[in-house]
PDB file of C-alpha atoms in Angstrom:
ATOM      1  CA  MET A   3     102.492   4.342 146.376  1.00 60.00           C
ATOM      2  CA  LEU A   4     103.502   1.676 149.490  1.00 57.00           C
ATOM      3  CA  ARG A   5     100.169   2.036 150.390  1.00 64.00           C
ATOM      4  CA  ARG A   6      98.248   0.510 147.610  1.00 71.00           C
ATOM      5  CA  GLU A   7     100.178  -2.481 148.262  1.00 70.00           C
ATOM      6  CA  PRO A   8      99.255  -4.667 151.594  1.00 69.00           C
ATOM      7  CA  MET A   9     102.516  -6.621 152.458  1.00 72.00           C
ATOM      8  CA  LEU A  10     104.711  -3.444 152.408  1.00 69.00           C
ATOM      9  CA  SER A  11     102.409  -1.354 153.429  1.00 66.00           C
ATOM     10  CA  SER A  12     101.270  -3.520 157.495  1.00 70.00           C
ATOM     11  CA  ARG A  13     104.903  -3.184 157.461  1.00 73.00           C
ATOM     12  CA  VAL A  14     105.043  -0.109 158.132  1.00 70.00           C
ATOM     13  CA  PHE A  15     104.321   1.422 161.801  1.00 73.00           C
ATOM     14  CA  ILE A  16     104.292   5.318 161.360  1.00 77.00           C
ATOM     15  CA  TRP A  17     103.455   6.712 157.739  1.00 73.00           C
ATOM     16  CA  GLN A  18     105.659  10.501 157.475  1.00 79.00           C
ATOM     17  CA  GLN A  19     105.291  13.507 155.832  1.00 82.00           C
ATOM     18  CA  PHE A  20     108.987  14.631 154.527  1.00 84.00           C
ATOM     19  CA  ASN A  21     109.208  18.878 153.781  1.00 92.00           C
ATOM     20  CA  ARG A  22     111.629  20.500 151.405  1.00 96.00           C
ATOM     21  CA  LEU A  23     114.399  22.571 153.608  1.00 97.00           C
ATOM     22  CA  THR A  24     113.970  25.741 153.119  1.00 97.00           C
ATOM     23  CA  PRO A  25     117.106  28.028 151.684  1.00 97.00           C
ATOM     24  CA  GLN A  26     118.344  28.870 155.257  1.00 98.00           C
ATOM     25  CA  GLU A  27     117.764  24.997 156.692  1.00 98.00           C
ATOM     26  CA  VAL A  28     119.660  24.317 153.912  1.00 98.00           C
ATOM     27  CA  GLN A  29     122.410  26.598 154.514  1.00 98.00           C
ATOM     28  CA  GLN A  30     122.460  25.055 158.127  1.00 98.00           C
ATOM     29  CA  VAL A  31     121.997  21.625 157.818  1.00 97.00           C
ATOM     30  CA  ILE A  32     123.621  20.529 154.083  1.00 98.00           C
ATOM     31  CA  PRO A  33     127.821  22.367 155.841  1.00 98.00           C
ATOM     32  CA  LEU A  34     125.900  20.364 159.029  1.00 98.00           C
ATOM     33  CA  PHE A  35     125.175  16.887 156.917  1.00 97.00           C
ATOM     34  CA  HIS A  36     128.476  15.770 155.014  1.00 97.00           C
ATOM     35  CA  PRO A  37     132.635  16.986 155.384  1.00 97.00           C
ATOM     36  CA  VAL A  38     132.686  18.264 152.337  1.00 97.00           C
ATOM     37  CA  TRP A  39     130.411  21.174 152.804  1.00 98.00           C
ATOM     38  CA  ALA A  40     132.143  21.698 156.295  1.00 97.00           C
ATOM     39  CA  ASP A  41     133.371  24.261 153.644  1.00 95.00           C
ATOM     40  CA  ALA A  42     132.189  25.076 151.225  1.00 97.00           C
ATOM     41  CA  ASP A  43     131.249  28.485 149.851  1.00 97.00           C
ATOM     42  CA  PRO A  44     127.392  29.084 150.956  1.00 98.00           C
ATOM     43  CA  ALA A  45     126.841  31.355 147.560  1.00 98.00           C
ATOM     44  CA  ASP A  46     127.953  27.228 146.220  1.00 98.00           C
ATOM     45  CA  ILE A  47     125.313  25.890 148.312  1.00 98.00           C
ATOM     46  CA  ALA A  48     122.953  27.585 147.935  1.00 98.00           C
ATOM     47  CA  PHE A  49     123.428  27.679 143.960  1.00 98.00           C
ATOM     48  CA  ALA A  50     123.739  23.451 144.137  1.00 98.00           C
ATOM     49  CA  ASP A  51     119.975  23.789 146.527  1.00 98.00           C
ATOM     50  CA  SER A  52     118.460  26.271 143.703  1.00 97.00           C
ATOM     51  CA  HIS A  53     119.325  23.946 140.194  1.00 97.00           C
ATOM     52  CA  ALA A  54     119.945  20.725 141.812  1.00 97.00           C
ATOM     53  CA  ALA A  55     118.374  19.321 145.318  1.00 97.00           C
ATOM     54  CA  HIS A  56     115.414  21.661 145.297  1.00 97.00           C
ATOM     55  CA  GLY A  57     115.117  20.591 149.584  1.00 97.00           C
ATOM     56  CA  ASN A  58     115.243  17.044 149.259  1.00 96.00           C
ATOM     57  CA  PHE A  59     117.930  15.716 151.138  1.00 93.00           C
ATOM     58  CA  ARG A  60     117.754  12.724 149.371  1.00 93.00           C
ATOM     59  CA  ALA A  61     119.050  14.912 146.273  1.00 96.00           C
ATOM     60  CA  TRP A  62     121.355  16.202 148.108  1.00 97.00           C
ATOM     61  CA  ALA A  63     123.451  12.777 149.111  1.00 96.00           C
ATOM     62  CA  GLN A  64     122.590  11.927 145.414  1.00 96.00           C
ATOM     63  CA  LEU A  65     124.958  14.879 145.176  1.00 97.00           C
ATOM     64  CA  THR A  66     127.427  14.745 147.708  1.00 98.00           C
ATOM     65  CA  ALA A  67     128.304  11.225 146.611  1.00 97.00           C
ATOM     66  CA  HIS A  68     129.458  12.999 143.016  1.00 97.00           C
ATOM     67  CA  ILE A  69     131.006  15.540 144.625  1.00 97.00           C
ATOM     68  CA  ARG A  70     132.751  13.268 146.600  1.00 97.00           C
ATOM     69  CA  THR A  71     133.526  11.720 143.586  1.00 96.00           C
ATOM     70  CA  ALA A  72     134.683  14.579 141.412  1.00 96.00           C
ATOM     71  CA  LEU A  73     136.777  15.568 144.237  1.00 97.00           C
ATOM     72  CA  ALA A  74     138.836  12.291 144.278  1.00 97.00           C
ATOM     73  CA  ARG A  75     138.827  12.111 140.976  1.00 96.00           C
ATOM     74  CA  THR A  76     140.404  16.143 140.336  1.00 95.00           C
ATOM     75  CA  GLY A  77     142.170  16.996 142.611  1.00 96.00           C
ATOM     76  CA  ARG A  78     140.403  19.653 144.000  1.00 96.00           C
ATOM     77  CA  PRO A  79     140.501  20.651 147.881  1.00 95.00           C
ATOM     78  CA  LYS A  80     136.781  22.077 147.440  1.00 96.00           C
ATOM     79  CA  VAL A  81     133.169  22.310 146.215  1.00 97.00           C
ATOM     80  CA  ASP A  82     133.200  24.602 143.288  1.00 96.00           C
ATOM     81  CA  GLN A  83     130.281  25.787 140.547  1.00 96.00           C
ATOM     82  CA  GLU A  84     132.167  24.569 137.728  1.00 96.00           C
ATOM     83  CA  LEU A  85     132.167  20.194 139.896  1.00 96.00           C
ATOM     84  CA  LEU A  86     128.697  21.115 140.586  1.00 97.00           C
ATOM     85  CA  ARG A  87     127.750  21.582 137.260  1.00 96.00           C
ATOM     86  CA  TRP A  88     129.560  17.759 136.852  1.00 95.00           C
ATOM     87  CA  ALA A  89     127.579  16.525 139.481  1.00 96.00           C
ATOM     88  CA  PHE A  90     124.123  18.324 138.114  1.00 96.00           C
ATOM     89  CA  SER A  91     124.447  16.708 134.599  1.00 94.00           C
ATOM     90  CA  ARG A  92     124.599  12.823 137.364  1.00 93.00           C
ATOM     91  CA  LEU A  93     122.097  13.266 138.542  1.00 90.00           C
ATOM     92  CA  ALA A  94     119.072  11.738 137.615  1.00 72.00           C
TER      93      ALA A  94
END
């Protein structure tokens, strides 16, 4: 999309292609990405990836922001599937 806009395209030095994270990479990377995922059950991380994030790091960032809000509002100590379902409903 940016390549069609000469003013924007000329400011990009190198175009990078990013592939989705595999399920194994998600289990390795996401707990290190943000503290809310550090003590999350691996099954909940897999659930979130298969239902919402699909290996997309931007989607993980959005999901994390919603989960932080949910944890603050509910006072729960960690992520669970109920909070994940609430966060899924907030994703675009």
